[in-house]
Tab-separated table of C-alpha atoms in Angstrom:
chain	number	residue	atom	x	y	z
M	1	MET	CA	-35.495	19.328	57.214
M	2	SER	CA	-33.930	20.085	53.870
M	3	LYS	CA	-34.811	23.070	51.714
M	4	VAL	CA	-35.017	22.712	47.930
M	5	THR	CA	-35.012	25.716	45.607
M	6	GLY	CA	-35.611	25.466	41.870
M	7	TYR	CA	-34.053	27.707	39.246
M	8	SER	CA	-35.030	27.969	35.595
M	9	TYR	CA	-32.369	27.469	32.913
M	10	LEU	CA	-31.564	30.599	30.892
M	11	LEU	CA	-31.989	30.793	27.139
M	12	ASP	CA	-29.044	31.379	24.793
M	13	HIS	CA	-28.397	30.546	21.147
M	14	TYR	CA	-25.959	28.815	18.823
M	15	ILE	CA	-25.730	28.261	15.090
M	16	ASP	CA	-26.238	24.645	14.029
M	17	PRO	CA	-23.452	23.916	11.515
M	18	GLU	CA	-25.585	21.242	9.795
M	19	THR	CA	-28.372	23.658	8.881
M	20	ASN	CA	-26.620	26.994	9.430
M	21	SER	CA	-29.681	28.053	11.417
M	22	LEU	CA	-29.940	29.648	14.826
M	23	LYS	CA	-30.947	27.186	17.544
M	24	GLU	CA	-31.956	27.692	21.143
M	25	VAL	CA	-29.898	26.313	23.976
M	26	TYR	CA	-30.905	26.442	27.639
M	27	ARG	CA	-28.148	26.620	30.220
M	28	PRO	CA	-28.263	26.101	33.999
M	29	MET	CA	-27.307	29.549	35.267
M	30	ILE	CA	-27.893	31.414	38.481
M	31	SER	CA	-27.537	35.070	39.466
M	32	ILE	CA	-25.042	35.555	42.254
M	33	ARG	CA	-23.117	38.265	44.049
M	34	ILE	CA	-19.778	37.978	45.779
M	35	SER	CA	-18.081	39.908	48.573
M	36	LYS	CA	-14.971	39.799	50.710
M	37	ASP	CA	-15.401	39.713	54.483
M	38	ARG	CA	-17.715	42.627	55.295
M	39	GLY	CA	-16.577	44.704	52.349
M	40	GLN	CA	-18.260	45.862	49.193
M	41	ILE	CA	-20.626	43.472	47.479
M	42	SER	CA	-20.359	42.877	43.730
M	43	PRO	CA	-23.101	43.547	41.230
M	44	LEU	CA	-25.358	40.637	40.334
M	45	PHE	CA	-23.957	38.388	37.619
M	46	ASP	CA	-25.070	35.176	35.949
M	47	ALA	CA	-22.840	32.155	36.484
M	48	LEU	CA	-22.999	28.764	34.818
M	49	VAL	CA	-23.648	25.876	37.196
M	50	ASP	CA	-21.010	23.568	35.775
M	51	SER	CA	-20.515	20.116	37.257
M	52	GLY	CA	-17.580	19.670	34.850
M	53	SER	CA	-15.580	22.433	36.516
M	54	ASP	CA	-13.401	21.462	39.448
M	55	ARG	CA	-13.627	24.896	41.043
M	56	ASN	CA	-15.363	28.274	40.813
M	57	LEU	CA	-13.814	30.512	38.166
M	58	PHE	CA	-14.806	34.154	37.676
M	59	PRO	CA	-13.575	37.018	35.506
M	60	MET	CA	-10.954	39.153	37.270
M	61	TYR	CA	-13.263	42.179	37.011
M	62	PHE	CA	-15.392	40.862	39.883
M	63	ALA	CA	-12.325	40.560	42.140
M	64	SER	CA	-11.598	44.230	41.594
M	65	LYS	CA	-15.241	45.114	42.312
M	66	ILE	CA	-14.987	43.670	45.813
M	67	GLY	CA	-11.589	45.163	46.522
M	68	LEU	CA	-9.515	41.990	46.241
M	69	ASN	CA	-5.845	42.526	45.591
M	70	LEU	CA	-4.557	39.260	44.193
M	71	SER	CA	-1.127	40.469	43.096
M	72	LYS	CA	0.596	38.583	45.927
M	73	HIS	CA	-1.419	35.407	45.490
M	74	LYS	CA	0.157	32.383	43.847
M	75	PRO	CA	-1.024	31.750	40.280
M	76	ARG	CA	-2.958	28.600	39.485
M	77	LYS	CA	-3.402	27.004	36.055
M	78	VAL	CA	-6.957	26.163	35.018
M	79	TYR	CA	-7.273	23.862	32.032
M	80	GLY	CA	-10.215	23.830	29.672
M	81	ILE	CA	-10.806	22.858	26.098
M	82	GLY	CA	-8.296	24.759	23.981
M	83	GLY	CA	-5.716	25.484	26.643
M	84	HIS	CA	-5.449	27.058	30.054
M	85	VAL	CA	-5.828	30.354	31.872
M	86	ILE	CA	-3.902	31.653	34.866
M	87	SER	CA	-6.026	32.331	37.910
M	88	PHE	CA	-5.638	33.567	41.476
M	89	THR	CA	-7.540	32.117	44.413
M	90	ALA	CA	-9.318	33.980	47.194
M	91	ARG	CA	-11.728	33.281	50.041
M	92	ILE	CA	-15.019	35.007	49.308
M	93	ASN	CA	-18.649	35.160	50.314
M	94	LEU	CA	-21.013	33.949	47.625
M	95	TRP	CA	-24.552	35.293	47.768
M	96	ILE	CA	-27.676	33.722	46.333
M	97	GLY	CA	-30.404	36.199	47.110
M	98	SER	CA	-29.940	37.006	50.790
M	99	SER	CA	-28.210	33.712	51.609
M	100	ARG	CA	-24.467	33.951	52.154
M	101	TYR	CA	-22.026	31.086	51.697
M	102	GLU	CA	-18.363	31.210	52.674
M	103	THR	CA	-16.287	29.636	49.950
M	104	GLU	CA	-13.326	29.989	47.620
M	105	ALA	CA	-13.065	31.125	44.005
M	106	ASP	CA	-10.429	31.559	41.339
M	107	PHE	CA	-10.264	34.783	39.346
M	108	SER	CA	-8.748	35.131	35.900
M	109	SER	CA	-8.461	37.910	33.354
M	110	GLY	CA	-8.603	35.176	30.722
M	111	GLN	CA	-12.068	33.974	31.736
M	112	GLN	CA	-15.318	35.287	30.319
M	113	MET	CA	-18.134	32.967	31.478
M	114	PRO	CA	-18.369	32.788	35.303
M	115	LEU	CA	-18.325	29.140	36.354
M	116	LEU	CA	-19.615	27.519	39.528
M	117	GLY	CA	-17.724	24.283	40.067
M	118	ARG	CA	-17.893	21.271	42.342
M	119	ASN	CA	-15.320	22.480	44.862
M	120	GLY	CA	-16.605	25.822	46.085
M	121	PHE	CA	-20.212	25.590	44.945
M	122	PHE	CA	-21.628	22.070	44.574
M	123	ASN	CA	-20.022	21.024	47.849
M	124	LEU	CA	-21.871	23.792	49.707
M	125	PHE	CA	-25.123	21.891	49.246
M	126	LYS	CA	-26.613	18.501	49.949
M	127	SER	CA	-27.367	18.003	46.258
M	128	ILE	CA	-27.854	19.814	42.959
M	129	LYS	CA	-30.154	18.088	40.497
M	130	PHE	CA	-30.622	18.952	36.841
M	131	ASP	CA	-33.942	18.383	35.081
M	132	GLU	CA	-33.013	18.695	31.398
M	133	LYS	CA	-36.534	17.972	30.239
M	134	GLU	CA	-38.135	20.780	32.258
M	135	LYS	CA	-35.028	22.985	32.077
M	136	PHE	CA	-34.817	23.494	35.789
M	137	PHE	CA	-32.179	22.728	38.370
M	138	TYR	CA	-32.790	22.214	42.053
M	139	ILE	CA	-30.482	23.059	44.936
M	140	GLU	CA	-31.050	21.081	48.111
M	141	GLU	CA	-29.658	22.468	51.362
G	1	MET	CA	-38.032	36.398	25.005
G	2	ARG	CA	-34.926	37.067	27.060
G	3	GLY	CA	-32.871	35.102	24.549
G	4	ASN	CA	-34.195	37.130	21.637
G	5	ILE	CA	-33.101	40.428	23.103
G	6	LEU	CA	-29.571	39.016	23.368
G	7	LEU	CA	-29.187	38.129	19.683
G	8	LYS	CA	-27.468	41.434	18.946
G	9	TYR	CA	-24.876	40.851	21.638
G	10	GLU	CA	-22.918	37.794	20.541
G	11	ASP	CA	-19.625	37.430	22.446
G	12	LYS	CA	-20.373	40.487	24.557
G	13	TRP	CA	-21.212	41.328	28.130
G	14	VAL	CA	-24.593	42.884	28.731
G	15	ALA	CA	-26.219	44.554	31.726
G	16	LEU	CA	-29.833	43.424	31.983
G	17	THR	CA	-32.702	45.033	33.851
G	18	PRO	CA	-33.760	43.023	36.934
G	19	ASP	CA	-36.705	41.528	34.998
G	20	ARG	CA	-34.303	40.542	32.166
G	21	LYS	CA	-36.543	42.198	29.591
G	22	ALA	CA	-34.122	44.888	28.420
G	23	VAL	CA	-30.430	45.501	27.912
G	24	VAL	CA	-29.220	48.634	29.679
G	25	ALA	CA	-25.620	48.543	28.411
G	26	SER	CA	-23.285	46.242	26.504
G	27	GLY	CA	-19.624	45.931	25.629
G	28	LYS	CA	-16.753	43.642	24.745
G	29	THR	CA	-15.507	43.834	28.324
G	30	LEU	CA	-17.073	44.166	31.756
G	31	GLU	CA	-15.137	47.391	32.253
G	32	GLU	CA	-16.736	48.866	29.134
G	33	VAL	CA	-20.217	47.925	30.348
G	34	ALA	CA	-19.523	49.385	33.795
G	35	LYS	CA	-18.395	52.653	32.210
G	36	LYS	CA	-21.628	52.911	30.224
G	37	LEU	CA	-23.699	52.123	33.310
G	38	LYS	CA	-22.019	54.933	35.190
G	39	LYS	CA	-23.082	57.350	32.460
G	40	VAL	CA	-26.728	56.302	32.682
G	41	LYS	CA	-26.522	56.022	36.489
G	42	ARG	CA	-27.838	52.483	36.673
G	43	ASP	CA	-26.570	49.862	39.075
G	44	ASP	CA	-29.639	47.658	39.525
G	45	VAL	CA	-28.582	45.315	36.736
G	46	ILE	CA	-27.575	41.728	36.132
G	47	PHE	CA	-24.320	41.180	34.262
G	48	HIS	CA	-24.613	38.397	31.696
G	49	TYR	CA	-22.089	37.056	29.201
G	50	VAL	CA	-23.462	36.099	25.767
G	51	PRO	CA	-21.166	33.419	24.303
G	52	PRO	CA	-20.370	33.297	20.561
G	53	PHE	CA	-23.133	31.646	18.525
G	54	ASP	CA	-20.855	29.810	16.085
G	55	GLY	CA	-20.299	26.918	18.456
G	56	THR	CA	-21.517	25.167	21.558
G	57	LEU	CA	-20.136	25.666	25.027
G	58	ALA	CA	-17.760	23.330	26.864
G	59	PRO	CA	-15.986	25.573	29.363
């Protein structure tokens, strides 16, 4: 029996260059926490559910909050539009509410928006469906 | 509503109350926000990054 949970998109804004006016944009985001083994758990933070990202990518700050020392980890390049950032990979627990998922994430001091990618987030679930019209996404376990 | 309270925080990190109705602290970096939270002794927050408004997002 599968379990499906729906999450509302979150509202942000951008300036439309055609009209120079502020427009609304809704983004599929979810509040998560992370931890390492049985150590300290991070504060809640919003992450973008991004099917275009290969992997999870979080700001380095959250690695320090859970006591990860990544100085001996091998660097990994993560390419995006406009260049790349250097990241370091670690095994983590990812928490959605009280549900814990063992996975992997990359951490970079060059990354602002936390990203949940296909390898490390999407592949934890049976499916993730986006309803752009209703501005909801649904995670099926 | 939640979006409107974020208009002052373009390209910043904010710490939101659990109901997302108010901003408890903000800053250019997460470290700056954490420092401000320590001062007001709040840790029941949600960290949220507000991207710049002068473009769309393609991370």
